[in-house]
Amino acid sequence: MTVLPGQAAAAADDAAAAPADPLVLAASWLPSAEDGPGPTMTLSTVGLDGYPSARTVLLSRFDGHRLHFHTDRRSRKAAELAALPRAAVTLVWPEAARQLVVVGDVAPVTDAEARTAYVARTRYLQVLAWVNDHAAAAETPVRRRERWAAFERERPGGDLEPPSTWAGFALTPVRMLFWRGATDAASNRLAYERHSDGSWAQESWPG
């Protein structure tokens, strides 16, 4: 990762003045709920075969307590979360020499929350939620474009409602790792672990 001048001191300051609640620190790194969809992140789950399973998804929103993401309820990740509702997400900001890893428990969001997230998506992503299925994946590129064009002709412009396959999830953190890089000192990670009473333990780890 590229580290900008002065980030070594900033990383040291972060470690010295880190808040007791990592959600406060996360709020300073992540876009607010009012900002709409956030950056992409790597979502890691436990596969049905026991092996790790990872893919890139969009951070729909951070509500101050949970990280929201959405998918097709027929997807592999939805099946994996149904079998074991735990996951990790990794967000990386190379230009700022930052990385955030969040591990936690996953639960479905409400229908209203799922719809709000869908409405906030771009037209492209809204249409994608309708037409991106296993049948389309098996077709040729030409046929996929034809299906897309046919959908747009049938539902030109305007607002779209989410398809019945649209599903939302929210991850409640139990562990959070904040990495900061440096050019003139060792990188550092702030590690937070949630206790059963909701409080957090904090440690500094090697980067």
PDB file of C-alpha atoms in Angstrom:
ATOM      1  CA  MET A   1       0.000   0.000   0.000  1.00  0.00           C
ATOM      2  CA  THR A   2       1.157   3.564  -0.685  1.00  0.00           C
ATOM      3  CA  VAL A   3       1.656   5.550   2.505  1.00  0.00           C
ATOM      4  CA  LEU A   4       1.442   9.328   2.418  1.00  0.00           C
ATOM      5  CA  PRO A   5       3.949  11.577   4.230  1.00  0.00           C
ATOM      6  CA  GLY A   6       3.175  12.060   7.892  1.00  0.00           C
ATOM      7  CA  GLN A   7       1.101   8.906   8.194  1.00  0.00           C
ATOM      8  CA  ALA A   8       3.578   7.268  10.539  1.00  0.00           C
ATOM      9  CA  ALA A   9       2.913   9.954  13.149  1.00  0.00           C
ATOM     10  CA  ALA A  10      -0.809   9.714  12.458  1.00  0.00           C
ATOM     11  CA  ALA A  11      -0.717   5.966  13.043  1.00  0.00           C
ATOM     12  CA  ALA A  12       1.071   6.486  16.361  1.00  0.00           C
ATOM     13  CA  ASP A  13      -1.460   9.123  17.357  1.00  0.00           C
ATOM     14  CA  ASP A  14      -4.306   6.751  16.481  1.00  0.00           C
ATOM     15  CA  ALA A  15      -2.896   4.108  18.799  1.00  0.00           C
ATOM     16  CA  ALA A  16      -2.436   6.566  21.639  1.00  0.00           C
ATOM     17  CA  ALA A  17      -5.821   8.254  21.324  1.00  0.00           C
ATOM     18  CA  ALA A  18      -7.968   5.358  20.118  1.00  0.00           C
ATOM     19  CA  PRO A  19     -11.529   5.412  21.465  1.00  0.00           C
ATOM     20  CA  ALA A  20     -12.714   2.701  23.827  1.00  0.00           C
ATOM     21  CA  ASP A  21     -15.539   1.885  21.408  1.00  0.00           C
ATOM     22  CA  PRO A  22     -14.276   0.766  17.968  1.00  0.00           C
ATOM     23  CA  LEU A  23     -17.610   1.668  16.382  1.00  0.00           C
ATOM     24  CA  VAL A  24     -16.711   5.305  17.008  1.00  0.00           C
ATOM     25  CA  LEU A  25     -13.431   4.822  15.132  1.00  0.00           C
ATOM     26  CA  ALA A  26     -15.219   2.896  12.373  1.00  0.00           C
ATOM     27  CA  ALA A  27     -17.646   5.789  11.951  1.00  0.00           C
ATOM     28  CA  SER A  28     -14.705   8.080  11.199  1.00  0.00           C
ATOM     29  CA  TRP A  29     -13.442   5.699   8.513  1.00  0.00           C
ATOM     30  CA  LEU A  30     -16.719   4.624   6.893  1.00  0.00           C
ATOM     31  CA  PRO A  31     -19.322   6.716   5.061  1.00  0.00           C
ATOM     32  CA  SER A  32     -22.418   7.528   7.094  1.00  0.00           C
ATOM     33  CA  ALA A  33     -25.829   6.024   6.392  1.00  0.00           C
ATOM     34  CA  GLU A  34     -26.885   9.338   4.838  1.00  0.00           C
ATOM     35  CA  ASP A  35     -24.076   9.089   2.271  1.00  0.00           C
ATOM     36  CA  GLY A  36     -25.678   6.095   0.579  1.00  0.00           C
ATOM     37  CA  PRO A  37     -23.821   2.962  -0.578  1.00  0.00           C
ATOM     38  CA  GLY A  38     -20.222   2.798   0.521  1.00  0.00           C
ATOM     39  CA  PRO A  39     -17.068   1.179  -0.863  1.00  0.00           C
ATOM     40  CA  THR A  40     -16.644  -2.407  -1.948  1.00  0.00           C
ATOM     41  CA  MET A  41     -15.450  -4.949   0.590  1.00  0.00           C
ATOM     42  CA  THR A  42     -14.409  -8.574   0.643  1.00  0.00           C
ATOM     43  CA  LEU A  43     -17.038 -10.731   2.333  1.00  0.00           C
ATOM     44  CA  SER A  44     -15.681 -14.004   3.722  1.00  0.00           C
ATOM     45  CA  THR A  45     -17.954 -16.817   4.872  1.00  0.00           C
ATOM     46  CA  VAL A  46     -17.548 -20.494   5.692  1.00  0.00           C
ATOM     47  CA  GLY A  47     -18.431 -22.604   2.667  1.00  0.00           C
ATOM     48  CA  LEU A  48     -20.833 -25.515   2.903  1.00  0.00           C
ATOM     49  CA  ASP A  49     -17.817 -27.764   2.272  1.00  0.00           C
ATOM     50  CA  GLY A  50     -15.971 -26.229   5.254  1.00  0.00           C
ATOM     51  CA  TYR A  51     -13.523 -24.201   3.157  1.00  0.00           C
ATOM     52  CA  PRO A  52     -13.354 -20.395   3.278  1.00  0.00           C
ATOM     53  CA  SER A  53     -15.424 -18.593   0.659  1.00  0.00           C
ATOM     54  CA  ALA A  54     -14.776 -14.982  -0.334  1.00  0.00           C
ATOM     55  CA  ARG A  55     -16.143 -12.467  -2.815  1.00  0.00           C
ATOM     56  CA  THR A  56     -16.412  -8.701  -3.278  1.00  0.00           C
ATOM     57  CA  VAL A  57     -19.681  -7.001  -2.326  1.00  0.00           C
ATOM     58  CA  LEU A  58     -20.860  -3.439  -1.846  1.00  0.00           C
ATOM     59  CA  LEU A  59     -21.130  -1.994   1.643  1.00  0.00           C
ATOM     60  CA  SER A  60     -24.746  -0.846   1.506  1.00  0.00           C
ATOM     61  CA  ARG A  61     -24.496   1.201   4.688  1.00  0.00           C
ATOM     62  CA  PHE A  62     -22.945   1.462   8.119  1.00  0.00           C
ATOM     63  CA  ASP A  63     -25.633   2.387  10.635  1.00  0.00           C
ATOM     64  CA  GLY A  64     -23.246   3.043  13.497  1.00  0.00           C
ATOM     65  CA  HIS A  65     -23.594  -0.489  14.839  1.00  0.00           C
ATOM     66  CA  ARG A  66     -23.776  -2.904  11.897  1.00  0.00           C
ATOM     67  CA  LEU A  67     -22.425  -3.218   8.360  1.00  0.00           C
ATOM     68  CA  HIS A  68     -25.157  -3.918   5.790  1.00  0.00           C
ATOM     69  CA  PHE A  69     -24.791  -5.760   2.490  1.00  0.00           C
ATOM     70  CA  HIS A  70     -27.202  -7.253  -0.022  1.00  0.00           C
ATOM     71  CA  THR A  71     -27.327 -10.179  -2.403  1.00  0.00           C
ATOM     72  CA  ASP A  72     -29.580 -12.640  -4.207  1.00  0.00           C
ATOM     73  CA  ARG A  73     -31.217 -14.971  -1.705  1.00  0.00           C
ATOM     74  CA  ARG A  74     -30.445 -17.856  -4.102  1.00  0.00           C
ATOM     75  CA  SER A  75     -26.701 -17.108  -3.985  1.00  0.00           C
ATOM     76  CA  ARG A  76     -24.003 -19.271  -2.478  1.00  0.00           C
ATOM     77  CA  LYS A  77     -23.240 -16.701   0.204  1.00  0.00           C
ATOM     78  CA  ALA A  78     -26.885 -16.607   1.282  1.00  0.00           C
ATOM     79  CA  ALA A  79     -26.858 -20.405   1.667  1.00  0.00           C
ATOM     80  CA  GLU A  80     -23.596 -20.259   3.604  1.00  0.00           C
ATOM     81  CA  LEU A  81     -24.933 -17.584   5.955  1.00  0.00           C
ATOM     82  CA  ALA A  82     -28.096 -19.608   6.514  1.00  0.00           C
ATOM     83  CA  ALA A  83     -25.959 -22.576   7.553  1.00  0.00           C
ATOM     84  CA  LEU A  84     -23.528 -20.541   9.692  1.00  0.00           C
ATOM     85  CA  PRO A  85     -24.464 -16.867  10.224  1.00  0.00           C
ATOM     86  CA  ARG A  86     -20.936 -15.589  10.807  1.00  0.00           C
ATOM     87  CA  ALA A  87     -18.687 -13.677   8.452  1.00  0.00           C
ATOM     88  CA  ALA A  88     -15.728 -11.354   8.053  1.00  0.00           C
ATOM     89  CA  VAL A  89     -15.501  -8.281   5.864  1.00  0.00           C
ATOM     90  CA  THR A  90     -12.324  -6.530   4.753  1.00  0.00           C
ATOM     91  CA  LEU A  91     -12.212  -2.952   3.501  1.00  0.00           C
ATOM     92  CA  VAL A  92      -9.044  -1.458   2.040  1.00  0.00           C
ATOM     93  CA  TRP A  93      -8.122   2.167   1.302  1.00  0.00           C
ATOM     94  CA  PRO A  94      -4.694   1.936  -0.405  1.00  0.00           C
ATOM     95  CA  GLU A  95      -4.402   5.682  -0.911  1.00  0.00           C
ATOM     96  CA  ALA A  96      -4.826   6.257   2.835  1.00  0.00           C
ATOM     97  CA  ALA A  97      -2.818   3.184   3.938  1.00  0.00           C
ATOM     98  CA  ARG A  98      -5.785   1.862   5.875  1.00  0.00           C
ATOM     99  CA  GLN A  99      -7.429  -1.510   6.209  1.00  0.00           C
ATOM    100  CA  LEU A 100     -10.398  -2.509   8.341  1.00  0.00           C
ATOM    101  CA  VAL A 101     -11.320  -6.125   9.081  1.00  0.00           C
ATOM    102  CA  VAL A 102     -14.603  -6.801  10.863  1.00  0.00           C
ATOM    103  CA  VAL A 103     -15.628 -10.231  12.133  1.00  0.00           C
ATOM    104  CA  GLY A 104     -19.063 -10.874  13.529  1.00  0.00           C
ATOM    105  CA  ASP A 105     -22.525 -12.365  13.522  1.00  0.00           C
ATOM    106  CA  VAL A 106     -24.855 -11.912  10.559  1.00  0.00           C
ATOM    107  CA  ALA A 107     -28.638 -11.561  10.560  1.00  0.00           C
ATOM    108  CA  PRO A 108     -31.203 -10.676   7.881  1.00  0.00           C
ATOM    109  CA  VAL A 109     -32.336  -7.057   7.742  1.00  0.00           C
ATOM    110  CA  THR A 110     -35.974  -5.995   7.746  1.00  0.00           C
ATOM    111  CA  ASP A 111     -37.951  -5.766   4.501  1.00  0.00           C
ATOM    112  CA  ALA A 112     -38.016  -1.979   4.872  1.00  0.00           C
ATOM    113  CA  GLU A 113     -34.228  -1.814   5.263  1.00  0.00           C
ATOM    114  CA  ALA A 114     -33.745  -4.065   2.239  1.00  0.00           C
ATOM    115  CA  ARG A 115     -36.032  -1.918   0.105  1.00  0.00           C
ATOM    116  CA  THR A 116     -34.295   1.295   1.193  1.00  0.00           C
ATOM    117  CA  ALA A 117     -30.952  -0.157   0.154  1.00  0.00           C
ATOM    118  CA  TYR A 118     -32.336  -1.223  -3.213  1.00  0.00           C
ATOM    119  CA  VAL A 119     -33.780   2.206  -3.954  1.00  0.00           C
ATOM    120  CA  ALA A 120     -30.376   3.769  -3.169  1.00  0.00           C
ATOM    121  CA  ARG A 121     -28.645   1.629  -5.810  1.00  0.00           C
ATOM    122  CA  THR A 122     -27.860   2.871  -9.299  1.00  0.00           C
ATOM    123  CA  ARG A 123     -30.184   1.864 -12.127  1.00  0.00           C
ATOM    124  CA  TYR A 124     -27.546  -0.578 -13.367  1.00  0.00           C
ATOM    125  CA  LEU A 125     -27.349  -2.374 -10.024  1.00  0.00           C
ATOM    126  CA  GLN A 126     -31.136  -2.408  -9.708  1.00  0.00           C
ATOM    127  CA  VAL A 127     -31.492  -4.106 -13.085  1.00  0.00           C
ATOM    128  CA  LEU A 128     -28.621  -6.436 -12.238  1.00  0.00           C
ATOM    129  CA  ALA A 129     -30.575  -7.708  -9.238  1.00  0.00           C
ATOM    130  CA  TRP A 130     -33.375  -8.730 -11.605  1.00  0.00           C
ATOM    131  CA  VAL A 131     -31.476 -10.367 -14.452  1.00  0.00           C
ATOM    132  CA  ASN A 132     -28.250 -11.728 -12.930  1.00  0.00           C
ATOM    133  CA  ASP A 133     -29.193 -15.329 -12.213  1.00  0.00           C
ATOM    134  CA  HIS A 134     -27.723 -18.771 -12.913  1.00  0.00           C
ATOM    135  CA  ALA A 135     -29.574 -19.029 -16.215  1.00  0.00           C
ATOM    136  CA  ALA A 136     -28.023 -15.772 -17.437  1.00  0.00           C
ATOM    137  CA  ALA A 137     -24.571 -16.791 -16.236  1.00  0.00           C
ATOM    138  CA  ALA A 138     -24.688 -19.894 -18.460  1.00  0.00           C
ATOM    139  CA  GLU A 139     -25.559 -17.919 -21.598  1.00  0.00           C
ATOM    140  CA  THR A 140     -23.265 -16.302 -24.136  1.00  0.00           C
ATOM    141  CA  PRO A 141     -22.267 -12.633 -23.781  1.00  0.00           C
ATOM    142  CA  VAL A 142     -24.489 -11.770 -26.739  1.00  0.00           C
ATOM    143  CA  ARG A 143     -27.493 -13.488 -25.184  1.00  0.00           C
ATOM    144  CA  ARG A 144     -26.874 -11.772 -21.820  1.00  0.00           C
ATOM    145  CA  ARG A 145     -26.905  -8.382 -23.550  1.00  0.00           C
ATOM    146  CA  GLU A 146     -30.114  -9.317 -25.350  1.00  0.00           C
ATOM    147  CA  ARG A 147     -31.772 -10.268 -22.054  1.00  0.00           C
ATOM    148  CA  TRP A 148     -30.641  -6.982 -20.501  1.00  0.00           C
ATOM    149  CA  ALA A 149     -31.988  -4.978 -23.427  1.00  0.00           C
ATOM    150  CA  ALA A 150     -35.294  -6.862 -23.292  1.00  0.00           C
ATOM    151  CA  PHE A 151     -35.692  -6.051 -19.599  1.00  0.00           C
ATOM    152  CA  GLU A 152     -35.001  -2.363 -20.246  1.00  0.00           C
ATOM    153  CA  ARG A 153     -37.585  -2.317 -23.038  1.00  0.00           C
ATOM    154  CA  GLU A 154     -40.186  -3.904 -20.755  1.00  0.00           C
ATOM    155  CA  ARG A 155     -39.414  -1.558 -17.836  1.00  0.00           C
ATOM    156  CA  PRO A 156     -37.927   1.613 -19.316  1.00  0.00           C
ATOM    157  CA  GLY A 157     -36.666   4.255 -16.885  1.00  0.00           C
ATOM    158  CA  GLY A 158     -38.531   5.049 -13.720  1.00  0.00           C
ATOM    159  CA  ASP A 159     -38.275   3.406 -10.351  1.00  0.00           C
ATOM    160  CA  LEU A 160     -37.903  -0.332  -9.943  1.00  0.00           C
ATOM    161  CA  GLU A 161     -39.128  -2.371  -7.006  1.00  0.00           C
ATOM    162  CA  PRO A 162     -36.694  -4.967  -5.631  1.00  0.00           C
ATOM    163  CA  PRO A 163     -37.183  -8.483  -6.963  1.00  0.00           C
ATOM    164  CA  SER A 164     -38.434 -11.191  -4.606  1.00  0.00           C
ATOM    165  CA  THR A 165     -34.912 -12.624  -4.623  1.00  0.00           C
ATOM    166  CA  TRP A 166     -33.396  -9.432  -3.119  1.00  0.00           C
ATOM    167  CA  ALA A 167     -31.992 -10.147   0.350  1.00  0.00           C
ATOM    168  CA  GLY A 168     -30.233  -7.953   2.884  1.00  0.00           C
ATOM    169  CA  PHE A 169     -27.945  -8.854   5.754  1.00  0.00           C
ATOM    170  CA  ALA A 170     -26.223  -6.943   8.548  1.00  0.00           C
ATOM    171  CA  LEU A 171     -23.025  -7.911  10.338  1.00  0.00           C
ATOM    172  CA  THR A 172     -22.756  -7.099  14.054  1.00  0.00           C
ATOM    173  CA  PRO A 173     -19.048  -6.900  14.973  1.00  0.00           C
ATOM    174  CA  VAL A 174     -17.423  -9.043  17.641  1.00  0.00           C
ATOM    175  CA  ARG A 175     -13.862  -8.315  16.486  1.00  0.00           C
ATOM    176  CA  MET A 176     -12.484  -5.288  14.641  1.00  0.00           C
ATOM    177  CA  LEU A 177      -8.941  -4.746  13.342  1.00  0.00           C
ATOM    178  CA  PHE A 178      -7.837  -1.279  12.223  1.00  0.00           C
ATOM    179  CA  TRP A 179      -4.576  -1.285  10.236  1.00  0.00           C
ATOM    180  CA  ARG A 180      -2.555   1.855   9.545  1.00  0.00           C
ATOM    181  CA  GLY A 181       0.572   1.889   7.406  1.00  0.00           C
ATOM    182  CA  ALA A 182       3.720   3.984   7.708  1.00  0.00           C
ATOM    183  CA  THR A 183       6.865   4.751   5.711  1.00  0.00           C
ATOM    184  CA  ASP A 184       9.228   5.476   8.612  1.00  0.00           C
ATOM    185  CA  ALA A 185       7.943   3.085  11.272  1.00  0.00           C
ATOM    186  CA  ALA A 186       6.360  -0.334  11.568  1.00  0.00           C
ATOM    187  CA  SER A 187       2.729  -0.556  10.582  1.00  0.00           C
ATOM    188  CA  ASN A 188       0.279  -1.169  13.408  1.00  0.00           C
ATOM    189  CA  ARG A 189      -3.094  -2.747  14.032  1.00  0.00           C
ATOM    190  CA  LEU A 190      -5.583  -1.777  16.703  1.00  0.00           C
ATOM    191  CA  ALA A 191      -7.460  -4.916  17.696  1.00  0.00           C
ATOM    192  CA  TYR A 192     -10.807  -4.794  19.483  1.00  0.00           C
ATOM    193  CA  GLU A 193     -12.655  -7.775  20.940  1.00  0.00           C
ATOM    194  CA  ARG A 194     -16.216  -7.533  22.228  1.00  0.00           C
ATOM    195  CA  HIS A 195     -16.963  -8.974  25.690  1.00  0.00           C
ATOM    196  CA  SER A 196     -20.228 -10.764  26.505  1.00  0.00           C
ATOM    197  CA  ASP A 197     -21.439  -7.646  28.354  1.00  0.00           C
ATOM    198  CA  GLY A 198     -20.987  -5.505  25.236  1.00  0.00           C
ATOM    199  CA  SER A 199     -17.805  -3.750  26.329  1.00  0.00           C
ATOM    200  CA  TRP A 200     -14.617  -3.915  24.268  1.00  0.00           C
ATOM    201  CA  ALA A 201     -11.053  -4.989  24.995  1.00  0.00           C
ATOM    202  CA  GLN A 202      -8.328  -3.225  23.013  1.00  0.00           C
ATOM    203  CA  GLU A 203      -4.779  -4.236  22.067  1.00  0.00           C
ATOM    204  CA  SER A 204      -2.104  -3.039  19.678  1.00  0.00           C
ATOM    205  CA  TRP A 205      -0.873  -5.759  17.316  1.00  0.00           C
ATOM    206  CA  PRO A 206       2.068  -5.847  14.895  1.00  0.00           C
ATOM    207  CA  GLY A 207       1.092  -4.702  11.446  1.00  0.00           C
TER     208      GLY A 207
END
